[in-house]
Structure formats: C-alpha cells, structure tokens
Amino acid sequence: MAKLDILRYPDPKLHTVAKPVQAIDTRIRTLVKDMIETMYDANGIGLAATQVNVHERLVVIDVSENRDEPIVLINPTITWMGDERIKGEEGCLSVPGIYDGVERATAIKVRAQDADGNSRELEAEGLLAVCVQHELDHLMGKVFVEYLSPLKRNRIKSKLLKALRDED
Ligand code: GNR
Ligand code: NI
C-alpha cells in the first residue's frame, strides 16, 4: 500500500477534466486501495483521483463514524438532483486550513461502478450528498473555492502560496 501526494490549490493540475476509466484492471484496483489509504491518513471524508494527479473518473468516500465504510465510485454521474439547496461549511484536502460555505443540493442519485465493475445507483443525502457533489466537481476540474467571491478566492490563493514558500 502506498500513501499518495495530494495536489494543493492553486496547482493548475487541479483544473484538469478527468476522462472515463476504461478498464477496472490491476492498476485501477491498486489506485483505489492507495486512495482509500491516503484519504484515511489525511482524515478526509472523500478523495478524487484528480487530487492525486490521476485524471480519470474515480473517487473514494467514507462519511461513516468509524471510518470503515469506504465507497468507491468509478465513472460516476449524477442521475437526479432534488430542488432543495443547503449552504454548509466545506473544506478540501487540496485547500488545507480553509473552510467556507457552499450551497449544494440536499439529495441526489448517482450511478457508478464499484471496484468490481458492478454498476449501481446510490441515493445520497446529508453529508454524503455534499461529499459526492464536492468530489464530482474535482473530476470536472472544479475546486470549492471557485464558488466563493473572487476577493475571497484571491485571498485564499495568496495565503496558500505563501504557506508553500514558507515550507522551503
Ligand atoms: O475531508 C473533506 N471534508 C469535507 C467537508 C465538507 C464538505 C466536503 C468535504 S470533502 C473533504 C475531502 C476532499 O477534499 N475531497 O475532495
Ligand atoms: Ni476536495
């Protein structure tokens, strides 16, 4: 097992649009394992392949209390979105230390393959629904700070660039 490096905003690679996973082979199954390990190690509730610089439609999620119910979504698509919206505080492993409000649908349905290649539809609400939308945004090259005002986004950009400079 291997822990993967997570890209950090404003790395332009975070804006790459992911392509479909073509075959769920050994490479993809190893990637799934490594992404789950990386997500747990970073105490995140989700991780998109984009964040580990792999630009294929694959995300892992675990919103369970005991961190023992990983969900693998390969080639996910939202098939239904309810009309209700809720604004909640979001964070992102690629935007460390920054939290701000984002409006999301409260309930969605997602069709995706699992690590065995079986296609299924997942009904999500609450934190799971928020997390799925956040992860699918990553696959489209979108980071949550892009929902904030340009002023806030530029402040976040400067802060994170300075933090990077201060590291080395
Ligand atoms: O760990 C995470 N927490 C979180 C909290 C509120 C809304 C979304 C998230 S996802 C984030 C992990 C991450 O960056 N996934 O891409
Ligand atoms: Ni994120």
Short mmCIF file of N, CA and C and ligand atoms in Angstrom, two decimals:
data_model
loop_
_atom_site.label_atom_id
_atom_site.label_comp_id
_atom_site.label_asym_id
_atom_site.label_seq_id
_atom_site.Cartn_x
_atom_site.Cartn_y
_atom_site.Cartn_z
N MET A 1 0.85 -1.20 0.00
CA MET A 1 0.00 0.00 0.00
C MET A 1 0.88 1.24 0.00
N ALA A 2 0.37 2.27 -0.58
CA ALA A 2 1.17 3.49 -0.69
C ALA A 2 0.30 4.71 -0.43
N LYS A 3 0.87 5.63 0.30
CA LYS A 3 0.21 6.91 0.51
C LYS A 3 0.60 7.83 -0.64
N LEU A 4 -0.41 8.50 -1.22
CA LEU A 4 -0.16 9.33 -2.40
C LEU A 4 -0.06 10.80 -2.01
N ASP A 5 0.67 11.58 -2.83
CA ASP A 5 0.77 13.03 -2.62
C ASP A 5 -0.51 13.70 -3.13
N ILE A 6 -1.00 14.67 -2.38
CA ILE A 6 -2.22 15.39 -2.74
C ILE A 6 -1.84 16.76 -3.31
N LEU A 7 -2.33 17.06 -4.53
CA LEU A 7 -2.09 18.37 -5.15
C LEU A 7 -2.72 19.46 -4.29
N ARG A 8 -2.06 20.60 -4.27
CA ARG A 8 -2.59 21.70 -3.47
C ARG A 8 -2.95 22.92 -4.32
N TYR A 9 -4.11 23.48 -4.06
CA TYR A 9 -4.55 24.71 -4.69
C TYR A 9 -3.52 25.80 -4.38
N PRO A 10 -3.15 26.65 -5.36
CA PRO A 10 -3.67 26.78 -6.72
C PRO A 10 -2.89 26.01 -7.79
N ASP A 11 -2.55 24.77 -7.56
CA ASP A 11 -1.90 23.98 -8.61
C ASP A 11 -2.84 23.87 -9.82
N PRO A 12 -2.41 24.32 -11.00
CA PRO A 12 -3.30 24.29 -12.19
C PRO A 12 -3.74 22.88 -12.58
N LYS A 13 -2.99 21.86 -12.14
CA LYS A 13 -3.37 20.48 -12.48
C LYS A 13 -4.73 20.10 -11.86
N LEU A 14 -5.12 20.83 -10.79
CA LEU A 14 -6.44 20.58 -10.18
C LEU A 14 -7.59 20.95 -11.11
N HIS A 15 -7.28 21.68 -12.18
CA HIS A 15 -8.35 22.09 -13.11
C HIS A 15 -8.43 21.19 -14.35
N THR A 16 -7.71 20.07 -14.31
CA THR A 16 -7.78 19.09 -15.41
C THR A 16 -9.13 18.36 -15.35
N VAL A 17 -9.75 18.20 -16.51
CA VAL A 17 -11.01 17.44 -16.60
C VAL A 17 -10.67 15.95 -16.76
N ALA A 18 -11.24 15.12 -15.89
CA ALA A 18 -10.93 13.69 -15.90
C ALA A 18 -11.63 12.96 -17.04
N LYS A 19 -10.97 11.91 -17.55
CA LYS A 19 -11.54 11.06 -18.59
C LYS A 19 -12.13 9.80 -17.95
N PRO A 20 -13.05 9.13 -18.62
CA PRO A 20 -13.61 7.90 -18.05
C PRO A 20 -12.53 6.86 -17.78
N VAL A 21 -12.74 6.03 -16.74
CA VAL A 21 -11.90 4.85 -16.51
C VAL A 21 -12.28 3.84 -17.59
N GLN A 22 -11.30 3.37 -18.33
CA GLN A 22 -11.59 2.49 -19.48
C GLN A 22 -11.74 1.03 -19.06
N ALA A 23 -10.92 0.58 -18.09
CA ALA A 23 -10.99 -0.81 -17.65
C ALA A 23 -10.60 -0.87 -16.17
N ILE A 24 -11.40 -1.62 -15.39
CA ILE A 24 -11.09 -1.76 -13.96
C ILE A 24 -10.10 -2.92 -13.81
N ASP A 25 -8.83 -2.58 -14.04
CA ASP A 25 -7.76 -3.57 -14.04
C ASP A 25 -6.91 -3.45 -12.76
N THR A 26 -5.77 -4.12 -12.73
CA THR A 26 -4.90 -4.11 -11.54
C THR A 26 -4.46 -2.70 -11.18
N ARG A 27 -4.14 -1.92 -12.23
CA ARG A 27 -3.71 -0.53 -11.98
C ARG A 27 -4.80 0.25 -11.24
N ILE A 28 -6.05 0.13 -11.69
CA ILE A 28 -7.15 0.86 -11.07
C ILE A 28 -7.42 0.34 -9.66
N ARG A 29 -7.38 -0.99 -9.48
CA ARG A 29 -7.64 -1.53 -8.14
C ARG A 29 -6.56 -1.12 -7.14
N THR A 30 -5.32 -1.04 -7.58
CA THR A 30 -4.23 -0.56 -6.72
C THR A 30 -4.44 0.92 -6.40
N LEU A 31 -4.84 1.69 -7.41
CA LEU A 31 -5.11 3.11 -7.21
C LEU A 31 -6.22 3.31 -6.17
N VAL A 32 -7.29 2.51 -6.27
CA VAL A 32 -8.40 2.59 -5.32
C VAL A 32 -7.90 2.36 -3.90
N LYS A 33 -7.11 1.30 -3.70
CA LYS A 33 -6.57 0.98 -2.37
C LYS A 33 -5.71 2.12 -1.84
N ASP A 34 -4.84 2.65 -2.71
CA ASP A 34 -3.94 3.72 -2.29
C ASP A 34 -4.71 5.00 -1.98
N MET A 35 -5.76 5.27 -2.76
CA MET A 35 -6.57 6.48 -2.50
C MET A 35 -7.33 6.36 -1.18
N ILE A 36 -7.84 5.18 -0.88
CA ILE A 36 -8.55 4.98 0.40
C ILE A 36 -7.57 5.19 1.56
N GLU A 37 -6.37 4.60 1.43
CA GLU A 37 -5.35 4.75 2.47
C GLU A 37 -4.99 6.24 2.64
N THR A 38 -4.82 6.92 1.52
CA THR A 38 -4.45 8.34 1.54
C THR A 38 -5.54 9.19 2.19
N MET A 39 -6.82 8.88 1.85
CA MET A 39 -7.96 9.60 2.44
C MET A 39 -8.01 9.40 3.96
N TYR A 40 -7.85 8.16 4.43
CA TYR A 40 -7.87 7.90 5.87
C TYR A 40 -6.70 8.58 6.57
N ASP A 41 -5.53 8.49 5.98
CA ASP A 41 -4.34 9.08 6.57
C ASP A 41 -4.47 10.60 6.73
N ALA A 42 -5.19 11.22 5.77
CA ALA A 42 -5.36 12.68 5.79
C ALA A 42 -6.62 13.10 6.56
N ASN A 43 -7.34 12.12 7.12
CA ASN A 43 -8.59 12.39 7.84
C ASN A 43 -9.65 13.08 6.98
N GLY A 44 -9.68 12.74 5.69
CA GLY A 44 -10.69 13.30 4.81
C GLY A 44 -11.89 12.38 4.70
N ILE A 45 -13.04 12.94 4.27
CA ILE A 45 -14.23 12.11 4.06
C ILE A 45 -14.37 11.72 2.58
N GLY A 46 -13.47 12.23 1.74
CA GLY A 46 -13.51 11.88 0.33
C GLY A 46 -12.20 12.24 -0.34
N LEU A 47 -11.96 11.64 -1.51
CA LEU A 47 -10.77 11.97 -2.28
C LEU A 47 -11.06 11.64 -3.75
N ALA A 48 -10.79 12.60 -4.62
CA ALA A 48 -10.97 12.38 -6.06
C ALA A 48 -9.61 12.10 -6.69
N ALA A 49 -9.60 11.28 -7.74
CA ALA A 49 -8.34 10.92 -8.41
C ALA A 49 -7.59 12.18 -8.87
N THR A 50 -8.34 13.18 -9.30
CA THR A 50 -7.74 14.47 -9.71
C THR A 50 -6.75 14.98 -8.66
N GLN A 51 -7.13 14.83 -7.37
CA GLN A 51 -6.30 15.37 -6.28
C GLN A 51 -4.96 14.65 -6.14
N VAL A 52 -4.87 13.42 -6.67
CA VAL A 52 -3.60 12.70 -6.63
C VAL A 52 -2.99 12.65 -8.04
N ASN A 53 -3.42 13.62 -8.87
CA ASN A 53 -2.85 13.82 -10.21
C ASN A 53 -3.10 12.66 -11.16
N VAL A 54 -4.23 11.97 -10.96
CA VAL A 54 -4.67 10.95 -11.93
C VAL A 54 -5.98 11.45 -12.50
N HIS A 55 -6.02 11.67 -13.82
CA HIS A 55 -7.16 12.38 -14.38
C HIS A 55 -8.15 11.44 -15.05
N GLU A 56 -8.69 10.56 -14.19
CA GLU A 56 -9.69 9.57 -14.58
C GLU A 56 -10.84 9.64 -13.58
N ARG A 57 -12.07 9.26 -14.06
CA ARG A 57 -13.26 9.47 -13.23
C ARG A 57 -13.39 8.40 -12.14
N LEU A 58 -12.78 8.70 -11.01
CA LEU A 58 -12.73 7.77 -9.87
C LEU A 58 -12.67 8.58 -8.58
N VAL A 59 -13.56 8.26 -7.63
CA VAL A 59 -13.49 8.90 -6.32
C VAL A 59 -13.71 7.86 -5.22
N VAL A 60 -13.17 8.13 -4.05
CA VAL A 60 -13.45 7.32 -2.86
C VAL A 60 -14.03 8.24 -1.79
N ILE A 61 -14.94 7.69 -0.99
CA ILE A 61 -15.65 8.46 0.02
C ILE A 61 -15.83 7.58 1.26
N ASP A 62 -15.74 8.16 2.45
CA ASP A 62 -16.18 7.46 3.66
C ASP A 62 -16.67 8.51 4.65
N VAL A 63 -17.99 8.57 4.84
CA VAL A 63 -18.57 9.53 5.78
C VAL A 63 -19.00 8.83 7.08
N SER A 64 -18.59 7.55 7.24
CA SER A 64 -19.00 6.80 8.45
C SER A 64 -18.22 7.26 9.67
N GLU A 65 -18.86 7.12 10.84
CA GLU A 65 -18.27 7.49 12.12
C GLU A 65 -16.95 6.74 12.36
N ASN A 66 -16.98 5.45 12.11
CA ASN A 66 -15.82 4.59 12.42
C ASN A 66 -14.81 4.48 11.29
N ARG A 67 -15.03 5.20 10.18
CA ARG A 67 -14.09 5.22 9.06
C ARG A 67 -13.82 3.81 8.55
N ASP A 68 -14.90 3.04 8.44
CA ASP A 68 -14.75 1.65 7.98
C ASP A 68 -15.79 1.28 6.93
N GLU A 69 -16.34 2.31 6.25
CA GLU A 69 -17.33 2.05 5.20
C GLU A 69 -16.97 2.81 3.93
N PRO A 70 -15.83 2.43 3.32
CA PRO A 70 -15.41 3.14 2.11
C PRO A 70 -16.37 2.88 0.93
N ILE A 71 -16.64 3.93 0.18
CA ILE A 71 -17.46 3.85 -1.03
C ILE A 71 -16.54 4.19 -2.21
N VAL A 72 -16.56 3.35 -3.24
CA VAL A 72 -15.76 3.57 -4.44
C VAL A 72 -16.71 3.90 -5.59
N LEU A 73 -16.52 5.04 -6.22
CA LEU A 73 -17.37 5.43 -7.36
C LEU A 73 -16.48 5.58 -8.59
N ILE A 74 -16.69 4.67 -9.56
CA ILE A 74 -15.94 4.71 -10.82
C ILE A 74 -16.90 5.15 -11.93
N ASN A 75 -16.47 6.11 -12.71
CA ASN A 75 -17.30 6.71 -13.77
C ASN A 75 -18.66 7.17 -13.24
N PRO A 76 -18.66 7.92 -12.14
CA PRO A 76 -19.93 8.36 -11.55
C PRO A 76 -20.62 9.45 -12.38
N THR A 77 -21.95 9.40 -12.39
CA THR A 77 -22.73 10.50 -12.97
C THR A 77 -23.94 10.74 -12.07
N ILE A 78 -24.27 11.99 -11.87
CA ILE A 78 -25.47 12.33 -11.10
C ILE A 78 -26.67 12.14 -12.01
N THR A 79 -27.59 11.27 -11.60
CA THR A 79 -28.76 10.95 -12.44
C THR A 79 -29.99 11.72 -12.01
N TRP A 80 -29.96 12.25 -10.79
CA TRP A 80 -31.10 13.01 -10.26
C TRP A 80 -30.60 13.96 -9.18
N MET A 81 -31.17 15.14 -9.16
CA MET A 81 -30.83 16.12 -8.14
C MET A 81 -32.13 16.75 -7.65
N GLY A 82 -32.35 16.75 -6.35
CA GLY A 82 -33.55 17.38 -5.79
C GLY A 82 -33.49 18.90 -5.93
N ASP A 83 -34.62 19.58 -5.68
CA ASP A 83 -34.68 21.04 -5.83
C ASP A 83 -34.13 21.78 -4.61
N GLU A 84 -34.12 21.11 -3.47
CA GLU A 84 -33.74 21.78 -2.23
C GLU A 84 -32.22 22.01 -2.18
N ARG A 85 -31.82 23.20 -1.69
CA ARG A 85 -30.39 23.52 -1.55
C ARG A 85 -30.12 23.87 -0.09
N ILE A 86 -28.89 23.59 0.34
CA ILE A 86 -28.48 23.95 1.69
C ILE A 86 -27.04 24.44 1.63
N LYS A 87 -26.76 25.49 2.42
CA LYS A 87 -25.41 26.03 2.46
C LYS A 87 -24.69 25.44 3.67
N GLY A 88 -23.58 24.76 3.42
CA GLY A 88 -22.82 24.13 4.51
C GLY A 88 -21.35 24.49 4.41
N GLU A 89 -20.67 24.36 5.54
CA GLU A 89 -19.24 24.65 5.61
C GLU A 89 -18.47 23.52 4.92
N GLU A 90 -17.61 23.88 3.96
CA GLU A 90 -16.80 22.86 3.29
C GLU A 90 -15.32 23.11 3.49
N GLY A 91 -14.58 22.02 3.44
CA GLY A 91 -13.13 22.09 3.43
C GLY A 91 -12.65 21.17 2.32
N CYS A 92 -11.35 21.17 2.05
CA CYS A 92 -10.82 20.31 0.98
C CYS A 92 -9.37 19.98 1.30
N LEU A 93 -9.00 18.72 1.10
CA LEU A 93 -7.62 18.31 1.37
C LEU A 93 -6.64 19.04 0.45
N SER A 94 -7.13 19.56 -0.68
CA SER A 94 -6.27 20.31 -1.59
C SER A 94 -6.24 21.80 -1.25
N VAL A 95 -7.02 22.21 -0.25
CA VAL A 95 -7.07 23.62 0.17
C VAL A 95 -6.94 23.64 1.70
N PRO A 96 -5.79 23.20 2.23
CA PRO A 96 -5.67 22.95 3.66
C PRO A 96 -5.91 24.19 4.52
N GLY A 97 -6.69 24.01 5.59
CA GLY A 97 -6.90 25.07 6.57
C GLY A 97 -7.96 26.08 6.20
N ILE A 98 -8.62 25.91 5.06
CA ILE A 98 -9.64 26.87 4.60
C ILE A 98 -11.02 26.21 4.65
N TYR A 99 -11.97 26.91 5.25
CA TYR A 99 -13.34 26.40 5.35
C TYR A 99 -14.29 27.53 5.01
N ASP A 100 -15.28 27.25 4.16
CA ASP A 100 -16.26 28.29 3.84
C ASP A 100 -17.54 27.65 3.32
N GLY A 101 -18.60 28.46 3.30
CA GLY A 101 -19.93 27.96 2.96
C GLY A 101 -20.12 27.77 1.46
N VAL A 102 -20.72 26.63 1.09
CA VAL A 102 -21.06 26.34 -0.31
C VAL A 102 -22.48 25.79 -0.35
N GLU A 103 -23.25 26.25 -1.34
CA GLU A 103 -24.62 25.77 -1.48
C GLU A 103 -24.64 24.51 -2.35
N ARG A 104 -25.32 23.48 -1.88
CA ARG A 104 -25.39 22.21 -2.60
C ARG A 104 -26.81 21.66 -2.55
N ALA A 105 -27.13 20.77 -3.47
CA ALA A 105 -28.39 20.03 -3.41
C ALA A 105 -28.37 19.14 -2.16
N THR A 106 -29.51 19.03 -1.48
CA THR A 106 -29.55 18.22 -0.25
C THR A 106 -29.70 16.73 -0.56
N ALA A 107 -30.21 16.40 -1.74
CA ALA A 107 -30.43 15.00 -2.08
C ALA A 107 -30.12 14.76 -3.56
N ILE A 108 -29.39 13.69 -3.84
CA ILE A 108 -29.03 13.34 -5.22
C ILE A 108 -29.06 11.82 -5.41
N LYS A 109 -29.08 11.39 -6.67
CA LYS A 109 -28.85 9.98 -7.00
C LYS A 109 -27.66 9.93 -7.95
N VAL A 110 -26.80 8.94 -7.75
CA VAL A 110 -25.57 8.80 -8.53
C VAL A 110 -25.47 7.39 -9.09
N ARG A 111 -25.18 7.27 -10.38
CA ARG A 111 -24.90 5.96 -10.95
C ARG A 111 -23.39 5.82 -11.14
N ALA A 112 -22.84 4.69 -10.70
CA ALA A 112 -21.39 4.48 -10.80
C ALA A 112 -21.08 3.00 -10.74
N GLN A 113 -19.86 2.64 -11.17
CA GLN A 113 -19.37 1.28 -10.99
C GLN A 113 -18.59 1.20 -9.68
N ASP A 114 -18.60 0.03 -9.07
CA ASP A 114 -17.75 -0.18 -7.89
C ASP A 114 -16.43 -0.83 -8.33
N ALA A 115 -15.58 -1.17 -7.36
CA ALA A 115 -14.24 -1.69 -7.68
C ALA A 115 -14.30 -3.04 -8.38
N ASP A 116 -15.47 -3.72 -8.33
CA ASP A 116 -15.64 -5.00 -9.03
C ASP A 116 -16.27 -4.81 -10.41
N GLY A 117 -16.56 -3.56 -10.75
CA GLY A 117 -17.13 -3.28 -12.06
C GLY A 117 -18.65 -3.35 -12.11
N ASN A 118 -19.27 -3.62 -10.95
CA ASN A 118 -20.73 -3.66 -10.91
C ASN A 118 -21.31 -2.25 -10.91
N SER A 119 -22.30 -2.00 -11.76
CA SER A 119 -22.94 -0.69 -11.83
C SER A 119 -24.08 -0.65 -10.83
N ARG A 120 -24.17 0.48 -10.10
CA ARG A 120 -25.28 0.61 -9.15
C ARG A 120 -25.65 2.07 -9.00
N GLU A 121 -26.86 2.30 -8.46
CA GLU A 121 -27.30 3.66 -8.20
C GLU A 121 -27.32 3.88 -6.70
N LEU A 122 -26.71 4.97 -6.29
CA LEU A 122 -26.59 5.33 -4.88
C LEU A 122 -27.51 6.53 -4.61
N GLU A 123 -28.34 6.42 -3.57
CA GLU A 123 -29.15 7.57 -3.16
C GLU A 123 -28.45 8.24 -2.01
N ALA A 124 -28.16 9.53 -2.15
CA ALA A 124 -27.38 10.22 -1.12
C ALA A 124 -28.10 11.45 -0.62
N GLU A 125 -28.01 11.66 0.70
CA GLU A 125 -28.49 12.91 1.29
C GLU A 125 -27.54 13.28 2.42
N GLY A 126 -27.76 14.47 2.99
CA GLY A 126 -26.90 14.91 4.09
C GLY A 126 -25.44 15.04 3.67
N LEU A 127 -24.53 14.68 4.58
CA LEU A 127 -23.09 14.85 4.32
C LEU A 127 -22.63 14.05 3.10
N LEU A 128 -23.20 12.86 2.91
CA LEU A 128 -22.81 12.04 1.76
C LEU A 128 -23.14 12.75 0.45
N ALA A 129 -24.32 13.36 0.38
CA ALA A 129 -24.72 14.09 -0.84
C ALA A 129 -23.76 15.25 -1.11
N VAL A 130 -23.41 15.98 -0.05
CA VAL A 130 -22.47 17.11 -0.17
C VAL A 130 -21.13 16.60 -0.68
N CYS A 131 -20.65 15.53 -0.07
CA CYS A 131 -19.33 15.00 -0.42
C CYS A 131 -19.29 14.50 -1.86
N VAL A 132 -20.33 13.79 -2.29
CA VAL A 132 -20.37 13.31 -3.69
C VAL A 132 -20.29 14.49 -4.65
N GLN A 133 -21.05 15.55 -4.40
CA GLN A 133 -21.03 16.73 -5.28
C GLN A 133 -19.65 17.39 -5.28
N HIS A 134 -19.03 17.48 -4.10
CA HIS A 134 -17.68 18.06 -3.98
C HIS A 134 -16.68 17.22 -4.79
N GLU A 135 -16.76 15.90 -4.68
CA GLU A 135 -15.81 15.02 -5.40
C GLU A 135 -16.05 15.06 -6.91
N LEU A 136 -17.32 15.06 -7.33
CA LEU A 136 -17.58 15.08 -8.77
C LEU A 136 -17.14 16.42 -9.38
N ASP A 137 -17.22 17.49 -8.60
CA ASP A 137 -16.65 18.77 -9.05
C ASP A 137 -15.15 18.62 -9.34
N HIS A 138 -14.42 17.96 -8.43
CA HIS A 138 -12.98 17.75 -8.65
C HIS A 138 -12.74 17.08 -10.01
N LEU A 139 -13.56 16.08 -10.34
CA LEU A 139 -13.36 15.35 -11.61
C LEU A 139 -13.59 16.27 -12.81
N MET A 140 -14.35 17.34 -12.60
CA MET A 140 -14.57 18.31 -13.68
C MET A 140 -13.57 19.46 -13.60
N GLY A 141 -12.59 19.33 -12.70
CA GLY A 141 -11.55 20.35 -12.59
C GLY A 141 -11.96 21.53 -11.73
N LYS A 142 -13.01 21.33 -10.92
CA LYS A 142 -13.52 22.44 -10.11
C LYS A 142 -13.22 22.25 -8.62
N VAL A 143 -12.69 23.27 -8.00
CA VAL A 143 -12.36 23.26 -6.57
C VAL A 143 -13.38 24.15 -5.86
N PHE A 144 -13.77 23.81 -4.62
CA PHE A 144 -14.89 24.52 -3.96
C PHE A 144 -14.68 26.03 -3.84
N VAL A 145 -13.43 26.47 -3.78
CA VAL A 145 -13.17 27.92 -3.63
C VAL A 145 -13.67 28.71 -4.84
N GLU A 146 -13.91 28.00 -5.96
CA GLU A 146 -14.43 28.68 -7.15
C GLU A 146 -15.89 29.11 -6.99
N TYR A 147 -16.56 28.63 -5.94
CA TYR A 147 -17.92 29.09 -5.63
C TYR A 147 -17.89 30.37 -4.79
N LEU A 148 -16.72 30.71 -4.26
CA LEU A 148 -16.61 31.89 -3.39
C LEU A 148 -16.38 33.14 -4.24
N SER A 149 -16.45 34.31 -3.62
CA SER A 149 -16.22 35.55 -4.37
C SER A 149 -14.76 35.61 -4.83
N PRO A 150 -14.50 36.33 -5.94
CA PRO A 150 -13.12 36.49 -6.41
C PRO A 150 -12.21 37.06 -5.32
N LEU A 151 -12.73 37.94 -4.50
CA LEU A 151 -11.94 38.53 -3.41
C LEU A 151 -11.47 37.45 -2.45
N LYS A 152 -12.43 36.62 -1.99
CA LYS A 152 -12.09 35.54 -1.05
C LYS A 152 -11.12 34.55 -1.69
N ARG A 153 -11.40 34.23 -2.97
CA ARG A 153 -10.57 33.25 -3.68
C ARG A 153 -9.13 33.75 -3.81
N ASN A 154 -8.98 35.02 -4.12
CA ASN A 154 -7.62 35.58 -4.26
C ASN A 154 -6.90 35.62 -2.92
N ARG A 155 -7.63 35.89 -1.85
CA ARG A 155 -7.00 35.86 -0.52
C ARG A 155 -6.53 34.46 -0.18
N ILE A 156 -7.36 33.48 -0.51
CA ILE A 156 -7.01 32.07 -0.24
C ILE A 156 -5.79 31.68 -1.06
N LYS A 157 -5.78 32.07 -2.34
CA LYS A 157 -4.65 31.79 -3.24
C LYS A 157 -3.34 32.34 -2.65
N SER A 158 -3.37 33.61 -2.25
CA SER A 158 -2.16 34.24 -1.69
C SER A 158 -1.69 33.53 -0.44
N LYS A 159 -2.66 33.21 0.44
CA LYS A 159 -2.34 32.56 1.71
C LYS A 159 -1.66 31.21 1.48
N LEU A 160 -2.21 30.43 0.53
CA LEU A 160 -1.67 29.10 0.29
C LEU A 160 -0.32 29.17 -0.44
N LEU A 161 -0.15 30.14 -1.32
CA LEU A 161 1.15 30.31 -1.99
C LEU A 161 2.22 30.71 -0.99
N LYS A 162 1.85 31.58 -0.05
CA LYS A 162 2.79 31.99 0.99
C LYS A 162 3.17 30.80 1.87
N ALA A 163 2.17 29.99 2.23
CA ALA A 163 2.42 28.80 3.05
C ALA A 163 3.39 27.86 2.33
N LEU A 164 3.22 27.72 1.01
CA LEU A 164 4.14 26.88 0.22
C LEU A 164 5.56 27.42 0.28
N ARG A 165 5.69 28.75 0.09
CA ARG A 165 7.01 29.39 0.12
C ARG A 165 7.66 29.22 1.48
N ASP A 166 6.87 29.34 2.54
CA ASP A 166 7.41 29.25 3.91
C ASP A 166 7.85 27.84 4.26
N GLU A 167 7.36 26.85 3.47
CA GLU A 167 7.74 25.47 3.76
C GLU A 167 9.19 25.17 3.36
N ASP A 168 9.65 25.80 2.25
CA ASP A 168 11.03 25.51 1.84
C ASP A 168 11.89 26.77 1.81
O1 GNR B 1 -12.48 15.90 4.07
C1 GNR B 1 -13.28 16.61 3.47
N1 GNR B 1 -14.29 17.20 4.16
C2 GNR B 1 -15.35 17.86 3.58
C3 GNR B 1 -16.17 18.63 4.39
C4 GNR B 1 -17.24 19.30 3.85
C5 GNR B 1 -17.52 19.20 2.51
C6 GNR B 1 -16.70 18.45 1.67
C7 GNR B 1 -15.62 17.78 2.21
S1 GNR B 1 -14.62 16.80 1.17
C8 GNR B 1 -13.09 16.87 2.02
C9 GNR B 1 -12.09 15.93 1.38
C10 GNR B 1 -11.76 16.41 -0.01
O2 GNR B 1 -11.07 17.38 -0.23
N2 GNR B 1 -12.29 15.77 -1.00
O3 GNR B 1 -12.08 16.17 -2.25
NI NI B 2 -11.72 18.30 -2.10
#
